[in-house]
mmCIF file of C-alpha atoms in Angstrom:
data_model
loop_
_atom_site.group_PDB
_atom_site.id
_atom_site.type_symbol
_atom_site.label_atom_id
_atom_site.label_comp_id
_atom_site.label_asym_id
_atom_site.label_seq_id
_atom_site.Cartn_x
_atom_site.Cartn_y
_atom_site.Cartn_z
ATOM 1 C CA MET A 1 14.819 33.084 -22.289
ATOM 2 C CA SER A 2 16.608 30.522 -20.175
ATOM 3 C CA LYS A 3 16.666 27.037 -21.578
ATOM 4 C CA PHE A 4 16.026 25.502 -18.169
ATOM 5 C CA LYS A 5 14.031 26.061 -14.996
ATOM 6 C CA LYS A 6 14.285 24.462 -11.555
ATOM 7 C CA ALA A 7 11.754 24.134 -8.725
ATOM 8 C CA SER A 8 11.988 22.483 -5.310
ATOM 9 C CA VAL A 9 9.007 20.484 -4.073
ATOM 10 C CA VAL A 10 8.405 19.707 -0.416
ATOM 11 C CA LYS A 11 6.364 16.542 0.181
ATOM 12 C CA GLY A 12 2.846 17.145 1.416
ATOM 13 C CA ALA A 13 0.084 18.993 -0.367
ATOM 14 C CA ARG A 14 -0.468 18.726 -4.125
ATOM 15 C CA VAL A 15 1.938 20.666 -6.330
ATOM 16 C CA GLU A 16 1.272 21.183 -10.058
ATOM 17 C CA LEU A 17 4.407 21.790 -12.121
ATOM 18 C CA HIS A 18 3.134 22.812 -15.597
ATOM 19 C CA ASP A 19 3.176 26.543 -14.935
ATOM 20 C CA VAL A 20 5.958 26.479 -12.313
ATOM 21 C CA LEU A 21 8.435 24.877 -14.737
ATOM 22 C CA GLY A 22 6.956 26.115 -18.041
ATOM 23 C CA LEU A 23 6.272 22.584 -19.282
ATOM 24 C CA SER A 24 5.015 22.207 -22.858
ATOM 25 C CA GLY A 25 4.787 18.439 -23.285
ATOM 26 C CA ALA A 26 3.356 17.296 -19.945
ATOM 27 C CA GLU A 27 1.548 18.300 -16.805
ATOM 28 C CA ILE A 28 3.064 16.751 -13.697
ATOM 29 C CA SER A 29 1.655 16.821 -10.182
ATOM 30 C CA VAL A 30 3.228 15.659 -6.924
ATOM 31 C CA ASN A 31 0.559 14.342 -4.565
ATOM 32 C CA GLY A 32 0.137 13.040 -1.047
ATOM 33 C CA LEU A 33 -2.946 11.297 0.358
ATOM 34 C CA PRO A 34 -3.024 10.780 4.143
ATOM 35 C CA ALA A 35 -3.798 7.287 5.505
ATOM 36 C CA GLY A 36 -7.445 6.452 4.901
ATOM 37 C CA ALA A 37 -7.947 9.238 2.351
ATOM 38 C CA CYS A 38 -8.779 9.042 -1.346
ATOM 39 C CA VAL A 39 -9.043 11.245 -4.405
ATOM 40 C CA PRO A 40 -12.730 12.159 -3.980
ATOM 41 C CA PHE A 41 -13.863 11.394 -7.527
ATOM 42 C CA VAL A 42 -13.528 8.881 -10.367
ATOM 43 C CA HIS A 43 -12.114 10.360 -13.577
ATOM 44 C CA SER A 44 -10.978 9.533 -17.091
ATOM 45 C CA HIS A 45 -9.376 11.635 -19.821
ATOM 46 C CA ARG A 46 -10.167 12.764 -23.365
ATOM 47 C CA LYS A 47 -6.666 12.709 -24.938
ATOM 48 C CA ASN A 48 -4.135 12.245 -22.156
ATOM 49 C CA GLU A 49 -2.317 9.095 -21.102
ATOM 50 C CA GLU A 50 -1.499 9.208 -17.387
ATOM 51 C CA ILE A 51 1.581 7.679 -15.805
ATOM 52 C CA TYR A 52 1.747 7.314 -12.036
ATOM 53 C CA ALA A 53 4.870 6.743 -9.926
ATOM 54 C CA ILE A 54 4.305 5.668 -6.332
ATOM 55 C CA THR A 55 6.938 7.416 -4.214
ATOM 56 C CA ASP A 56 5.824 6.594 -0.652
ATOM 57 C CA GLY A 57 3.520 4.376 1.353
ATOM 58 C CA LYS A 58 0.835 2.145 -0.062
ATOM 59 C CA GLY A 59 -2.672 2.177 -1.426
ATOM 60 C CA THR A 60 -4.960 1.022 -4.199
ATOM 61 C CA ALA A 61 -6.001 2.234 -7.622
ATOM 62 C CA VAL A 62 -9.412 1.155 -8.865
ATOM 63 C CA ILE A 63 -9.298 1.145 -12.683
ATOM 64 C CA ASP A 64 -12.490 0.273 -14.590
ATOM 65 C CA GLY A 65 -13.617 -1.545 -11.447
ATOM 66 C CA GLU A 66 -10.408 -3.548 -11.026
ATOM 67 C CA SER A 67 -8.339 -3.054 -7.842
ATOM 68 C CA VAL A 68 -4.560 -2.656 -8.296
ATOM 69 C CA GLU A 69 -2.428 -2.733 -5.145
ATOM 70 C CA LEU A 70 0.261 -0.038 -5.036
ATOM 71 C CA LYS A 71 3.461 0.429 -3.058
ATOM 72 C CA ALA A 72 6.537 2.681 -3.307
ATOM 73 C CA GLY A 73 8.469 1.871 -6.499
ATOM 74 C CA ASP A 74 5.409 0.935 -8.532
ATOM 75 C CA TRP A 75 4.703 2.633 -11.869
ATOM 76 C CA LEU A 76 1.379 2.544 -13.700
ATOM 77 C CA ARG A 77 0.316 3.588 -17.222
ATOM 78 C CA ILE A 78 -3.399 4.261 -17.688
ATOM 79 C CA SER A 79 -5.157 4.791 -21.051
ATOM 80 C CA PRO A 80 -7.187 7.987 -21.422
ATOM 81 C CA SER A 81 -10.616 6.320 -21.370
ATOM 82 C CA ALA A 82 -10.082 4.129 -18.280
ATOM 83 C CA LYS A 83 -12.058 5.266 -15.217
ATOM 84 C CA ARG A 84 -9.682 5.601 -12.239
ATOM 85 C CA GLN A 85 -9.678 6.478 -8.553
ATOM 86 C CA PHE A 86 -6.807 6.391 -6.023
ATOM 87 C CA PHE A 87 -6.991 5.409 -2.349
ATOM 88 C CA ALA A 88 -4.344 5.505 0.399
ATOM 89 C CA SER A 89 -4.286 2.427 2.633
ATOM 90 C CA ALA A 90 -5.937 2.607 6.055
ATOM 91 C CA GLU A 91 -2.531 2.361 7.806
ATOM 92 C CA GLU A 92 -0.225 4.378 5.530
ATOM 93 C CA GLY A 93 -0.546 7.414 3.297
ATOM 94 C CA LEU A 94 0.149 7.273 -0.439
ATOM 95 C CA GLY A 95 2.650 9.593 -2.130
ATOM 96 C CA PHE A 96 2.623 9.680 -5.909
ATOM 97 C CA ILE A 97 3.669 11.597 -8.994
ATOM 98 C CA CYS A 98 1.091 11.893 -11.793
ATOM 99 C CA ILE A 99 2.383 12.600 -15.321
ATOM 100 C CA GLN A 100 -0.146 13.634 -18.006
ATOM 101 C CA VAL A 101 0.951 13.441 -21.645
ATOM 102 C CA ARG A 102 -1.009 13.401 -24.896
ATOM 103 C CA GLU A 103 -1.487 9.786 -26.025
ATOM 104 C CA ASN A 104 0.630 8.873 -29.084
ATOM 105 C CA SER A 105 2.453 12.241 -29.010
ATOM 106 C CA LEU A 106 5.987 10.844 -28.640
ATOM 107 C CA GLU A 107 7.988 10.402 -31.834
ATOM 108 C CA GLY A 108 11.675 9.429 -31.478
ATOM 109 C CA TYR A 109 13.238 9.160 -28.047
ATOM 110 C CA THR A 110 16.570 8.523 -26.342
ATOM 111 C CA MET A 111 19.177 7.770 -29.039
ATOM 112 C CA ALA A 112 16.680 8.454 -31.864
ATOM 113 C CA ASP A 113 16.122 11.980 -30.523
ATOM 114 C CA ALA A 114 19.427 12.755 -28.804
ATOM 115 C CA ILE A 115 22.448 14.626 -30.140
ATOM 116 C CA VAL A 116 25.573 13.439 -28.311
ATOM 117 C CA MET B 1 -6.072 -5.056 -24.478
ATOM 118 C CA SER B 2 -5.910 -3.910 -20.871
ATOM 119 C CA LYS B 3 -6.278 -0.204 -20.338
ATOM 120 C CA PHE B 4 -3.529 -0.183 -17.751
ATOM 121 C CA LYS B 5 -0.138 -1.719 -17.000
ATOM 122 C CA LYS B 6 1.921 -1.800 -13.811
ATOM 123 C CA ALA B 7 5.652 -2.316 -13.201
ATOM 124 C CA SER B 8 7.721 -2.328 -10.015
ATOM 125 C CA VAL B 9 11.110 -0.618 -10.105
ATOM 126 C CA VAL B 10 13.871 -1.390 -7.605
ATOM 127 C CA LYS B 11 16.299 1.487 -7.070
ATOM 128 C CA GLY B 12 19.745 0.968 -8.553
ATOM 129 C CA ALA B 13 20.592 0.448 -12.192
ATOM 130 C CA ARG B 14 18.844 2.381 -14.974
ATOM 131 C CA VAL B 15 15.353 1.204 -15.896
ATOM 132 C CA GLU B 16 13.606 2.423 -19.062
ATOM 133 C CA LEU B 17 9.821 2.293 -18.883
ATOM 134 C CA HIS B 18 8.621 3.037 -22.467
ATOM 135 C CA ASP B 19 8.423 -0.586 -23.546
ATOM 136 C CA VAL B 20 7.777 -2.049 -20.089
ATOM 137 C CA LEU B 21 4.617 0.039 -19.612
ATOM 138 C CA GLY B 22 3.666 0.541 -23.282
ATOM 139 C CA LEU B 23 3.997 4.323 -23.061
ATOM 140 C CA SER B 24 2.943 6.357 -26.105
ATOM 141 C CA GLY B 25 3.424 9.951 -24.946
ATOM 142 C CA ALA B 26 6.701 9.759 -23.002
ATOM 143 C CA GLU B 27 9.851 7.816 -22.333
ATOM 144 C CA ILE B 28 10.696 7.655 -18.643
ATOM 145 C CA SER B 29 13.880 6.317 -17.087
ATOM 146 C CA VAL B 30 14.731 5.751 -13.431
ATOM 147 C CA ASN B 31 18.438 6.318 -12.832
ATOM 148 C CA GLY B 32 21.039 6.075 -10.119
ATOM 149 C CA LEU B 33 24.578 7.494 -10.220
ATOM 150 C CA PRO B 34 26.933 6.372 -7.436
ATOM 151 C CA ALA B 35 28.873 9.030 -5.480
ATOM 152 C CA GLY B 36 31.543 10.572 -7.706
ATOM 153 C CA ALA B 37 30.019 9.244 -10.932
ATOM 154 C CA CYS B 38 28.520 11.098 -13.891
ATOM 155 C CA VAL B 39 26.604 10.442 -17.073
ATOM 156 C CA PRO B 40 29.648 9.994 -19.338
ATOM 157 C CA PHE B 41 28.580 12.362 -22.130
ATOM 158 C CA VAL B 42 27.001 15.744 -22.820
ATOM 159 C CA HIS B 43 23.768 15.559 -24.812
ATOM 160 C CA SER B 44 20.915 17.620 -26.196
ATOM 161 C CA HIS B 45 17.724 16.659 -28.029
ATOM 162 C CA ARG B 46 16.081 17.244 -31.408
ATOM 163 C CA LYS B 47 12.385 17.446 -30.419
ATOM 164 C CA ASN B 48 12.091 16.323 -26.809
ATOM 165 C CA GLU B 49 11.735 18.433 -23.680
ATOM 166 C CA GLU B 50 13.260 16.652 -20.691
ATOM 167 C CA ILE B 51 11.969 16.878 -17.140
ATOM 168 C CA TYR B 52 14.127 15.586 -14.290
ATOM 169 C CA ALA B 53 12.970 14.762 -10.755
ATOM 170 C CA ILE B 54 15.699 14.282 -8.166
ATOM 171 C CA THR B 55 14.610 11.435 -5.894
ATOM 172 C CA ASP B 56 17.718 10.840 -3.751
ATOM 173 C CA GLY B 57 21.061 12.299 -2.805
ATOM 174 C CA LYS B 58 22.680 15.289 -4.412
ATOM 175 C CA GLY B 59 24.651 16.361 -7.430
ATOM 176 C CA THR B 60 24.993 18.907 -10.189
ATOM 177 C CA ALA B 61 23.616 19.433 -13.680
ATOM 178 C CA VAL B 62 25.766 21.408 -16.089
ATOM 179 C CA ILE B 63 23.424 23.018 -18.640
ATOM 180 C CA ASP B 64 24.956 25.068 -21.467
ATOM 181 C CA GLY B 65 27.982 25.545 -19.211
ATOM 182 C CA GLU B 66 25.981 26.693 -16.164
ATOM 183 C CA SER B 67 26.132 24.588 -12.963
ATOM 184 C CA VAL B 68 22.816 23.869 -11.225
ATOM 185 C CA GLU B 69 22.997 22.295 -7.764
ATOM 186 C CA LEU B 70 20.533 19.438 -7.244
ATOM 187 C CA LYS B 71 19.088 17.709 -4.185
ATOM 188 C CA ALA B 72 16.162 15.363 -3.506
ATOM 189 C CA GLY B 73 12.859 17.132 -4.197
ATOM 190 C CA ASP B 74 14.224 19.272 -7.022
ATOM 191 C CA TRP B 75 12.568 19.273 -10.454
ATOM 192 C CA LEU B 76 14.126 20.606 -13.640
ATOM 193 C CA ARG B 77 12.739 21.321 -17.119
ATOM 194 C CA ILE B 78 15.315 21.472 -19.925
ATOM 195 C CA SER B 79 14.644 22.694 -23.488
ATOM 196 C CA PRO B 80 15.571 20.285 -26.305
ATOM 197 C CA SER B 81 18.572 22.256 -27.578
ATOM 198 C CA ALA B 82 20.306 22.831 -24.219
ATOM 199 C CA LYS B 83 23.504 20.806 -23.751
ATOM 200 C CA ARG B 84 23.330 18.908 -20.458
ATOM 201 C CA GLN B 85 25.370 16.554 -18.282
ATOM 202 C CA PHE B 86 24.594 15.145 -14.811
ATOM 203 C CA PHE B 87 27.051 14.499 -11.979
ATOM 204 C CA ALA B 88 26.551 12.871 -8.568
ATOM 205 C CA SER B 89 28.291 14.660 -5.691
ATOM 206 C CA ALA B 90 31.588 13.291 -4.375
ATOM 207 C CA GLU B 91 29.954 12.261 -1.077
ATOM 208 C CA GLU B 92 26.489 11.081 -2.116
ATOM 209 C CA GLY B 93 24.971 9.363 -5.132
ATOM 210 C CA LEU B 94 22.244 10.969 -7.241
ATOM 211 C CA GLY B 95 18.915 9.234 -7.901
ATOM 212 C CA PHE B 96 16.704 10.756 -10.571
ATOM 213 C CA ILE B 97 13.769 10.194 -12.880
ATOM 214 C CA CYS B 98 14.113 11.498 -16.450
ATOM 215 C CA ILE B 99 10.892 12.157 -18.406
ATOM 216 C CA GLN B 100 11.179 12.734 -22.181
ATOM 217 C CA VAL B 101 8.177 14.287 -23.961
ATOM 218 C CA ARG B 102 7.815 15.976 -27.329
ATOM 219 C CA GLU B 103 8.059 19.757 -26.858
ATOM 220 C CA ASN B 104 4.702 21.554 -27.326
ATOM 221 C CA SER B 105 2.820 18.248 -27.628
ATOM 222 C CA LEU B 106 0.439 18.812 -24.698
ATOM 223 C CA GLU B 107 -2.958 20.273 -25.529
ATOM 224 C CA GLY B 108 -5.543 20.439 -22.698
ATOM 225 C CA TYR B 109 -4.725 18.993 -19.292
ATOM 226 C CA THR B 110 -6.263 18.377 -15.895
ATOM 227 C CA MET B 111 -9.816 19.769 -15.908
ATOM 228 C CA ALA B 112 -9.600 20.745 -19.595
ATOM 229 C CA ASP B 113 -8.893 17.103 -20.502
ATOM 230 C CA ALA B 114 -10.621 15.204 -17.706
ATOM 231 C CA ILE B 115 -14.071 13.645 -17.639
ATOM 232 C CA VAL B 116 -15.283 13.456 -14.024
#
């Protein structure tokens, strides 16, 4: 089996990469909310930490009732149990990557895990 | 302790987010190689799967001796043991996100892990 896999993602609708890339340590989705739109539910997680990267536009995350303003270049870590919902701004859509990983699953990393 | 943390990343030099965001399931770096530049070493990993998202420009990954052309919008999963090196093209720099996670660490995800 090949030790790598590539996929090309066009911005727009939601793309989920777990099965496309054969991921085993994360699920990653690429998302776009049009201006004025929101993810239509509040959610939390059982075991997974979520990390969000804002790639385009602006919007707001509401996390346990607290509003966090978001713009391109922002990154956000959210604990599994926090209740979250994402909103695009009224004027601009919100593009973001969502990375799901199991909380506390990382052991060594970078130089502690690499072989150079 | 707050259940979330935010950071803003300006494109350019390498930024490592593990400590900045308090990540526990991943290390994530945001990287930029100028035109003609490369990561100056070949590396592999002991336990970590790496996932790369190309955010800007174009370049090449050489993985176990095989060249993979890269452009903005491309995603790549690489197994721990594969030997890899990244090169920006001669004409354009290469911007990319590198996500390190422990291979086979994910259990349930999305609806199997979410509480809505």
